[in-house]
Coordinates of C-alpha atoms in Angstrom, one line a residue:
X1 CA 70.9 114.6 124.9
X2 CA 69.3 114.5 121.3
X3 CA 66.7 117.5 121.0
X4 CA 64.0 114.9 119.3
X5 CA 61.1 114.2 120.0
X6 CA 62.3 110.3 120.6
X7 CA 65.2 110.9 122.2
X8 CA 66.4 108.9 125.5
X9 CA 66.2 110.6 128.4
X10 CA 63.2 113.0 128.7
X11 CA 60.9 113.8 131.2
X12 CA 58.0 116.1 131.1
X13 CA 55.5 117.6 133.6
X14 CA 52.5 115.8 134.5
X15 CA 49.2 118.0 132.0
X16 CA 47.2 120.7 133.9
X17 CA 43.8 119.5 136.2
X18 CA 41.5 121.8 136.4
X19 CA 40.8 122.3 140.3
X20 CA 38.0 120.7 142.1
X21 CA 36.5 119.8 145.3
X22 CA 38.8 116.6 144.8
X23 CA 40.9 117.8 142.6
X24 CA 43.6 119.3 144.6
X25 CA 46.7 116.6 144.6
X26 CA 46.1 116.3 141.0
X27 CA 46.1 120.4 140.3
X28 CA 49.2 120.0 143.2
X29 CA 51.1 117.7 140.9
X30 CA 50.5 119.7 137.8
X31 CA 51.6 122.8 138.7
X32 CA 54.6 121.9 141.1
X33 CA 55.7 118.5 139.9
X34 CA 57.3 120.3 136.6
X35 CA 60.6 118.4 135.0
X36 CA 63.9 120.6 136.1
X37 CA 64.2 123.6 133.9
X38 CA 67.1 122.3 131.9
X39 CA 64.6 119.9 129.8
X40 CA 62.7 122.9 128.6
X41 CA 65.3 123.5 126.1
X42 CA 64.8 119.9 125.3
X43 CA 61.0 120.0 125.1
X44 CA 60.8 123.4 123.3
X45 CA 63.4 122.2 120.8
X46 CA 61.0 119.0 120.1
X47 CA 57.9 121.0 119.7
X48 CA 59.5 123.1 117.0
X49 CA 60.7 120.2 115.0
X50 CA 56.9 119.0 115.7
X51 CA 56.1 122.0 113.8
X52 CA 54.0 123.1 117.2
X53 CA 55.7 126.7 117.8
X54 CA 58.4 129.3 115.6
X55 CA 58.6 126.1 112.7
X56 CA 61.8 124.6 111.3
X57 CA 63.1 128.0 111.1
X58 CA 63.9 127.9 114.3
X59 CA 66.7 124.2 113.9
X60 CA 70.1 124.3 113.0
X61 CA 71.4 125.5 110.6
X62 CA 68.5 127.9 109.4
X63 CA 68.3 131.0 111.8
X64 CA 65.4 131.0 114.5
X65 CA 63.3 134.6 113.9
X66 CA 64.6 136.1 117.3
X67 CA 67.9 136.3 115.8
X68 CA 66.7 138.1 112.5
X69 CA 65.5 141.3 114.3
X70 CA 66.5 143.6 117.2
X71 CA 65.8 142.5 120.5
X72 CA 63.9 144.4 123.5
X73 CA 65.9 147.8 124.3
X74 CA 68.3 147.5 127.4
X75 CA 67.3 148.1 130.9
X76 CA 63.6 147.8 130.1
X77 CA 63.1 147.5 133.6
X78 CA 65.0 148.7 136.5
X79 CA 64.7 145.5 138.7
X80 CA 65.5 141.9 136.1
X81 CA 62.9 139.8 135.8
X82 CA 62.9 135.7 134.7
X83 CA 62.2 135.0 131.4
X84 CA 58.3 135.1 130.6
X85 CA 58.8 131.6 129.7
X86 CA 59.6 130.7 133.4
X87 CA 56.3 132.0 134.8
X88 CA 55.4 128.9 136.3
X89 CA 58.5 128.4 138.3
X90 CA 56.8 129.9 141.6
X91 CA 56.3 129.7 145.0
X92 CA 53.2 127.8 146.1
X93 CA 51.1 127.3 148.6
X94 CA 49.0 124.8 150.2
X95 CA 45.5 125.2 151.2
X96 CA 45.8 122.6 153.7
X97 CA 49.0 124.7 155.6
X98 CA 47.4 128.1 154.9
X99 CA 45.1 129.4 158.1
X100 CA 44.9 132.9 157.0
X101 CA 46.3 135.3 154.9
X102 CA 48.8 136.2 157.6
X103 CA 49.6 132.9 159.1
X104 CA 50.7 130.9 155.5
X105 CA 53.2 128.7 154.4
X106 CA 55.1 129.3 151.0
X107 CA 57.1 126.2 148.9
X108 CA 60.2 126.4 147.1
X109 CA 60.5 124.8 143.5
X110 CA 62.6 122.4 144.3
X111 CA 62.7 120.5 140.8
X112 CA 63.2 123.7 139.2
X113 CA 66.4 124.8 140.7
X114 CA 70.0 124.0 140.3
X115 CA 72.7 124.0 142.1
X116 CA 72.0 124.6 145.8
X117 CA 71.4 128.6 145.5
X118 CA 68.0 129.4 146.0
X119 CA 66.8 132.2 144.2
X120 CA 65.7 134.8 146.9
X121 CA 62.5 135.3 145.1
X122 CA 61.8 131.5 145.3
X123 CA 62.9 130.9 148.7
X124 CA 60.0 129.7 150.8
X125 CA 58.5 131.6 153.3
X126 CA 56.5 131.0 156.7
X127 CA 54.4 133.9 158.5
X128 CA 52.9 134.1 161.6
X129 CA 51.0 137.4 161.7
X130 CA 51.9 138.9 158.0
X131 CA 54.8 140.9 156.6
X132 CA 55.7 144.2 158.1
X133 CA 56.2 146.9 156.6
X134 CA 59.6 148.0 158.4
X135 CA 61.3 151.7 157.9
X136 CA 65.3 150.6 157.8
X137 CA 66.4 153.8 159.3
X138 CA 63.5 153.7 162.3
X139 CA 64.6 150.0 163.1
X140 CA 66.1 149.1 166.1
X141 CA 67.8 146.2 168.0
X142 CA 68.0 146.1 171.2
X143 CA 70.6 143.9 173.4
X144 CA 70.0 143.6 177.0
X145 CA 69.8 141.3 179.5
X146 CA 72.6 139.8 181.6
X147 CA 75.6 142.0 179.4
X148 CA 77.6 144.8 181.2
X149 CA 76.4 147.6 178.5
X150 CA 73.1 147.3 177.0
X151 CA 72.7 149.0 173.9
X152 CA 70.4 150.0 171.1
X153 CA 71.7 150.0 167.6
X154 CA 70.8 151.3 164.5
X155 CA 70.9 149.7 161.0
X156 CA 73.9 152.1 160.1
X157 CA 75.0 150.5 163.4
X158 CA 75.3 147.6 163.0
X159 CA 76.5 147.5 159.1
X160 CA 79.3 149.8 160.6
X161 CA 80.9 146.2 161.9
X162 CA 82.7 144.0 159.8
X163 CA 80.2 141.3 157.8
X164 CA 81.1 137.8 156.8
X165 CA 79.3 136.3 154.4
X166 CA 78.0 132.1 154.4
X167 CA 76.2 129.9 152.5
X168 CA 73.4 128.0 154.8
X169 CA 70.0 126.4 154.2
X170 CA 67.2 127.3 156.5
X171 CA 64.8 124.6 156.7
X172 CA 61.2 124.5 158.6
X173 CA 60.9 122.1 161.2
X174 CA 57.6 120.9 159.7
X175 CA 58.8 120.5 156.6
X176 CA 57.6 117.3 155.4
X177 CA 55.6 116.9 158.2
X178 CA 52.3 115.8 156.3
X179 CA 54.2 112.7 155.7
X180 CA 54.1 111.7 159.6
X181 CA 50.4 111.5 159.0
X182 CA 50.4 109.5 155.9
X183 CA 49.5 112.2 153.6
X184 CA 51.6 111.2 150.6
X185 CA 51.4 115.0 148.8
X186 CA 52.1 114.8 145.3
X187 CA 55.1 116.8 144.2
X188 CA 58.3 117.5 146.2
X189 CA 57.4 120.9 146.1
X190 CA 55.1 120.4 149.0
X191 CA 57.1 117.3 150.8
X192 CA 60.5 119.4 150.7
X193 CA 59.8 123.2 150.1
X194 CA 59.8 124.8 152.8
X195 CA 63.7 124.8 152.5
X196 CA 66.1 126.9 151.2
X197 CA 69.8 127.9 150.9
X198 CA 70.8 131.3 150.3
X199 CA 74.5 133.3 150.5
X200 CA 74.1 135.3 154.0
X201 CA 75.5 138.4 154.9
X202 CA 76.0 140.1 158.2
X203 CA 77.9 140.0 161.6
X204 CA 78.1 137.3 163.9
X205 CA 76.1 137.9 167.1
X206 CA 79.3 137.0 168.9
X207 CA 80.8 140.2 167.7
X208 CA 77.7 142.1 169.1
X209 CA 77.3 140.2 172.3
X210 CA 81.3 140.7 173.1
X211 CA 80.8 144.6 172.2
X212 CA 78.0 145.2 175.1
X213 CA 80.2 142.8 177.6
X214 CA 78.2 139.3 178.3
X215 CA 78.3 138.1 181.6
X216 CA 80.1 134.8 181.1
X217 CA 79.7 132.7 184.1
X218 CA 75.5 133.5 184.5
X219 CA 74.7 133.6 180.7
X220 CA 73.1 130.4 179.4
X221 CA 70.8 131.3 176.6
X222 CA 69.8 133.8 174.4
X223 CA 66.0 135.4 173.6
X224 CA 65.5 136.1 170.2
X225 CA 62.0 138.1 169.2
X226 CA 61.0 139.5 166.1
X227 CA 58.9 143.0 165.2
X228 CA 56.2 140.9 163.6
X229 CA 52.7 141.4 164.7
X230 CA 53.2 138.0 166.2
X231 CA 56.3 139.3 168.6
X232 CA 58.0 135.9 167.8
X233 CA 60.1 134.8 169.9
X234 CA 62.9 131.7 170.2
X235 CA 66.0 130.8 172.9
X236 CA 69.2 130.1 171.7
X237 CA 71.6 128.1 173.8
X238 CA 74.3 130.7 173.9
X239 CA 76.8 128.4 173.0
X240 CA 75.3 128.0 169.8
X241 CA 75.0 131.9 169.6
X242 CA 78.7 132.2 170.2
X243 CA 79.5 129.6 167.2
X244 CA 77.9 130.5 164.2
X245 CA 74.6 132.6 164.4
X246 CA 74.8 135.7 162.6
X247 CA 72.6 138.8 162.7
X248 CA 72.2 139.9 158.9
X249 CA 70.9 142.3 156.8
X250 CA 71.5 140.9 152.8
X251 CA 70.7 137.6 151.3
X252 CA 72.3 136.5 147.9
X253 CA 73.9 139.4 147.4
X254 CA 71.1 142.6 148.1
X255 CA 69.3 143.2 151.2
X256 CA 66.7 140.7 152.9
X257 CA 63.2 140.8 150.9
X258 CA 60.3 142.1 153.2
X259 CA 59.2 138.1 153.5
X260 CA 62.4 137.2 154.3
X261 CA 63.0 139.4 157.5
X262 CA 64.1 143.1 156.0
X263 CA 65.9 144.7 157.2
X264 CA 67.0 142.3 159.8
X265 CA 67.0 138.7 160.7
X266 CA 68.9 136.1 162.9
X267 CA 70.5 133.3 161.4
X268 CA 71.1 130.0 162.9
X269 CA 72.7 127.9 160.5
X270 CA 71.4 124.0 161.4
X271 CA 68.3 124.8 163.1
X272 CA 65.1 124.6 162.5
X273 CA 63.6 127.8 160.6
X274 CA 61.3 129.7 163.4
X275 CA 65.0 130.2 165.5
X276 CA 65.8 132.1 162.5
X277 CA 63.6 135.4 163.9
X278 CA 62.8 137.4 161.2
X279 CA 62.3 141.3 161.5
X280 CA 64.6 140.8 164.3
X281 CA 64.2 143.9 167.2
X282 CA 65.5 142.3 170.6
X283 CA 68.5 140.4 172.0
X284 CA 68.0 139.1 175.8
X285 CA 70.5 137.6 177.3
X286 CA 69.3 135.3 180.3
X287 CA 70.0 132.3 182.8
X288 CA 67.2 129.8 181.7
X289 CA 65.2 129.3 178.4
X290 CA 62.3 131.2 178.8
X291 CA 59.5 129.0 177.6
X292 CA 57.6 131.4 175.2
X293 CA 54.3 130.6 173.0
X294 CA 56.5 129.1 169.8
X295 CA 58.5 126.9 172.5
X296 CA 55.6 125.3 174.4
X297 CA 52.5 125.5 172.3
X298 CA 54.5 124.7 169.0
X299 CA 57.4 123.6 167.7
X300 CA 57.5 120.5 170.4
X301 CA 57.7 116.6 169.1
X302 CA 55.0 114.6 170.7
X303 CA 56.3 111.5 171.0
X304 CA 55.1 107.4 172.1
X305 CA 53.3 107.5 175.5
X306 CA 52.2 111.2 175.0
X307 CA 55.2 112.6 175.8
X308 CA 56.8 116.0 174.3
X309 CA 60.3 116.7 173.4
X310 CA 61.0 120.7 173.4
X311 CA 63.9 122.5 172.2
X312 CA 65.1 120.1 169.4
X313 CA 66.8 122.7 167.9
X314 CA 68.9 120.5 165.2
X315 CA 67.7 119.7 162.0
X316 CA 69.2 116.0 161.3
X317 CA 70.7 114.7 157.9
X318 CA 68.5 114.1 155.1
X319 CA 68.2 114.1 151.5
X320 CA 65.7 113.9 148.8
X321 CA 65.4 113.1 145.0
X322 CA 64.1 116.2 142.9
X323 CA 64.6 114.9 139.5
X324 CA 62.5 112.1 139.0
X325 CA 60.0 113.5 141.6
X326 CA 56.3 113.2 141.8
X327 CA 54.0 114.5 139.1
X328 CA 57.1 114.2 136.4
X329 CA 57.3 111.5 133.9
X330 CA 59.7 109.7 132.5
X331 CA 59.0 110.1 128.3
X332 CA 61.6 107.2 126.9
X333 CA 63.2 104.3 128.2
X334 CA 67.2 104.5 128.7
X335 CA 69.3 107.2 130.1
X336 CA 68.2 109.4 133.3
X337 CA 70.1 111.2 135.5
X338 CA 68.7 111.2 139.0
X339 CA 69.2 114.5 141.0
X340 CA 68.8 116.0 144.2
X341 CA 69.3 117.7 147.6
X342 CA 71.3 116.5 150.8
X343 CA 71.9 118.8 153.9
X344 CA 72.8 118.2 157.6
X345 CA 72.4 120.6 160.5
X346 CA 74.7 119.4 161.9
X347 CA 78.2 120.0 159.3
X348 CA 78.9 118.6 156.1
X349 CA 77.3 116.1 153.5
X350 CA 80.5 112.7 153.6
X351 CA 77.9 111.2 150.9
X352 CA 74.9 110.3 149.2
X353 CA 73.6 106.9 148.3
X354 CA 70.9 105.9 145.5
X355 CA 68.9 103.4 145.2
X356 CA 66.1 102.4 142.2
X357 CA 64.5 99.4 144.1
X358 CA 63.3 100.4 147.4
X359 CA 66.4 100.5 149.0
X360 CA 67.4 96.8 148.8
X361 CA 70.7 97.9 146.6
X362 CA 72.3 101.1 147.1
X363 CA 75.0 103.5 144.5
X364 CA 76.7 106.1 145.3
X365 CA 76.2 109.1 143.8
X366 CA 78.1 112.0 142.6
X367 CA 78.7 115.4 144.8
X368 CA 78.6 118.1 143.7
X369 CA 81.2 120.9 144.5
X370 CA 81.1 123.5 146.5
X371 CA 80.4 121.9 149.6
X372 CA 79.6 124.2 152.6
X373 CA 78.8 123.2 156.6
X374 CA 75.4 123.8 157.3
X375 CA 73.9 124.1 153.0
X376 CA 72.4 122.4 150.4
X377 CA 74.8 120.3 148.5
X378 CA 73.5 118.9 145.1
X379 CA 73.9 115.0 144.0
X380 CA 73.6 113.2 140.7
X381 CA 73.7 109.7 140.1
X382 CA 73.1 107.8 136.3
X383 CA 70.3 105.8 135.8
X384 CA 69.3 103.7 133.0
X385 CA 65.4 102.7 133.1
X386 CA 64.4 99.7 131.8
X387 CA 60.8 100.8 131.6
X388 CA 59.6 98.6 134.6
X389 CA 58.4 99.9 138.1
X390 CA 61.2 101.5 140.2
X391 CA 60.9 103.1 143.8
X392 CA 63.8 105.7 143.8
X393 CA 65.2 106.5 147.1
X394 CA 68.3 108.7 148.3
X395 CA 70.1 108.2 151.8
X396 CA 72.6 110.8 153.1
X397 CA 75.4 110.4 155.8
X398 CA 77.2 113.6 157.3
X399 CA 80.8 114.2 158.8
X400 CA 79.2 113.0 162.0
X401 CA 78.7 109.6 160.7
X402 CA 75.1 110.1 161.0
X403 CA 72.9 108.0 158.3
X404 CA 69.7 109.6 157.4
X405 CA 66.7 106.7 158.4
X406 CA 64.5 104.9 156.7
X407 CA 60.5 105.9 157.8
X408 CA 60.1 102.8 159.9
X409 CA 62.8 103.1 161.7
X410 CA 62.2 106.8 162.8
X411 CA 58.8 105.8 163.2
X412 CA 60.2 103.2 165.9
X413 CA 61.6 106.0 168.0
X414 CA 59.3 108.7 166.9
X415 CA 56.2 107.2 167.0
X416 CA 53.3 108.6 164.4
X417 CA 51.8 111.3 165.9
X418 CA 54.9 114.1 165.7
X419 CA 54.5 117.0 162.9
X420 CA 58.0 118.1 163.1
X421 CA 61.6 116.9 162.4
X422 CA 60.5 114.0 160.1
X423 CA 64.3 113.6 157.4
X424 CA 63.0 110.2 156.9
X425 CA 63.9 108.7 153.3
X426 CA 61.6 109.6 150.7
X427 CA 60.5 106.7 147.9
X428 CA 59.3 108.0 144.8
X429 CA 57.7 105.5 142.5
X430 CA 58.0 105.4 138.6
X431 CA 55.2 102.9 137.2
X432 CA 55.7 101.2 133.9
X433 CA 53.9 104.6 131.6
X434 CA 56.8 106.7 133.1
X435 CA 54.5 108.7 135.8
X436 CA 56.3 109.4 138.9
X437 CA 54.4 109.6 142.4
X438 CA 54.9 109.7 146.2
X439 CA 54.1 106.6 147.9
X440 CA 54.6 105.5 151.3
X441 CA 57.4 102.8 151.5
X442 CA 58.2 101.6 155.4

């Protein structure tokens, strides 16, 4: 792409609101609908030929300033730090979702990221009663229950088995939940952050639960519950805990962040977030599902006739465009490349369809490699904009066969009054000046 000012191709973040009593979508847009950080080379490269920043210095051939001098001394700090010019990649967090300081909800940039790592720093984060503040070598875990040997272990316990290490997404079941109630929030930052997909690291709880001796004919699920102020606590089917769940300690490489469950969490790769106990202190193993606050006051799908499903466990297919996504614009006419995100709880993304008119013609798109059971897996698709209104839209279907559905026909089953488990497909609209926004499209 040319770096000019007029070159085809661009997009830009929507300009800072100042906040107000109705001002909040608009500030919302500003500060988490920002273009994909790959244009900012673009965008900086056009200011300085605009003369806005280092001057014409700075374009090929002549040699930019930073090059003409030494640059900061090595190992300035002891913990690396994005680039100053990154500051407003962040987590964010909505006033509407955040109760308290110790009950909040945290969004990922999702059309800052590439790939399908998410940056542990950037990965979003849901508490219940605050972060504790946990002493590694004075944890505990504690597996009891219906096994022939209970047992406490240590954190040099347990890193003493062998680990594996897998890349999985952990989404929250609310996430996009706002959209059940029609709340069309501007920026997919806050229709699709509270996902993210990380390289885990730990030991499978099969490994533990065969070392203290399950009981295999009574054993039917397992209790999970974290050392949070909360005492959060989930059941597990336990053939689901014999497949894949894993008990682990390090996440992309280091061990888990304070917010993300240090020094111990459970993952359970497909499911919604809470099963994922953070802090994790206790293992039970029982006969029946044990019907705790999370599981009856929370986390249950009221659906058509008042009616409430519990233990929906699986987060179904979906997908969603990040780049264009609400609060970007489009600056020229011509090339694009449409980007985004497709998971499925329950294996593999098969494929990823596009469409640019509501969904009444569909493209495939391009997937991108690796491809791991259970993650994020990142799409592209080309796009030439012809400068009139588009509604861009993004339909996933997993090994299963399963197609991600449209909002009306979820609605149809789900009814409208359900917070969680909404992977309906999401229409972004781009209006003749470029701007790109959320609407509602049945």
């Amino acid at each position: 792409m040319p770096d000019s000012p007029d070159a085809p191709g661009r997009v830009r973040s929507a300009p800072d609101v100042p906040l107000s009593r109705r001002g909040f979508m608009r500030r919302a847009a500003a500060l988490g609908g920002g273009a994909a950080a790959a244009l900012a080379g673009a965008r900086g490269a056009a200011a300085d030929l605009a003369g806005d920043t280092a001057g014409d210095d700075g374009v090929p051939p002549n040699v930019p300033a930073w090059s003409r001098s030494l640059g900061a001394p090595i190992l300035v700090a002891p913990y690396g730090m994005p680039s100053k010019h990154e500051s407003n990649v962040q987590r964010r967090q909505s006033p509407g979702l955040t109760r308290t300081p110790h009950s909040s909800v945290a969004f990922t940039p999702l059309q800052n990221l590439f790939g399908i790592i998410t940056p542990s720093g950037l990965h979003f984060e849901r508490h219940h009663a605050g972060v504790p503040d946990i002493d590694p070598h004075r944890h505990r875990l504690m597996i009891h229950g219906l096994v022939r040997s209970p047992r406490v272990l240590t954190m040099e316990d347990i890193t003493r088995y062998p680990s594996v290490s897998r890349v999985h997404f952990i989404e929250c079941g609310a996430n996009t939940g706002m959209e059940w109630g029609n709340v069309a929030v501007p920026t997919v930052q806050y229709t699709h952050g509270m996902l993210g997909c990380s390289e885990w690291t730990g030991v499978p709880l099969a490994t533990l639960l065969d070392d203290v001796g399950i009981d295999r004919k009574a054993a039917r699920f397992v209790l999970a519950e974290g050392a949070d102020g909360a005492s959060l606590t989930r059941t597990i089917p336990i053939d689901m805990a014999l497949r894949d769940v894993l008990v682990v300690y390090g996440q992309n490489g280091e061990m888990l962040r304070p917010e993300q469950g240090y020094p111990l969490r459970l993952l359970v790769p497909g499911v919604q977030g809470v099963s994922s106990v953070k802090w994790l202190r206790r293992i039970k193993i029982g006969d029946a599902p044990w019907n705790t606050r999370e599981e009856s006051l929370h986390y249950t799908d009221l659906m058509p006739g008042g009616v409430s499903r519990q233990y929906t466990w699986i987060q179904e297919a979906k997908s969603v465009i990040t780049s264009p996504s609400g609060g970007q614009v489009l600056l020229d006419r011509g090339y694009h490349q449409i980007t985004g995100l497709a998971w499925s709880g329950r294996g593999r993304v098969r494929r990823v369809d596009v469409s640019t008119d509501g969904g009444r013609n569909w493209r495939t798109a391009q997937l991108q490699e690796p491809i791991h059971t259970k993650a994020l897996t990142r799409f592209r698709i080309d796009w030439n904009w012809d400068g009139g209104a588009a509604l861009l839209q993004s339909r996933v279907i997993d090994e299963t066969g399963y197609v991600q559905p449209s909002l009306r026909a979820l609605r149809a089953v789900r009814g409208t009054r359900s917070i969680y488990h909404n992977n309906a497909i999401q229409t972004w609209r781009v209006d003749a000046t470029g701007e790109v926004s959320n609407v509602q499209t049945l």
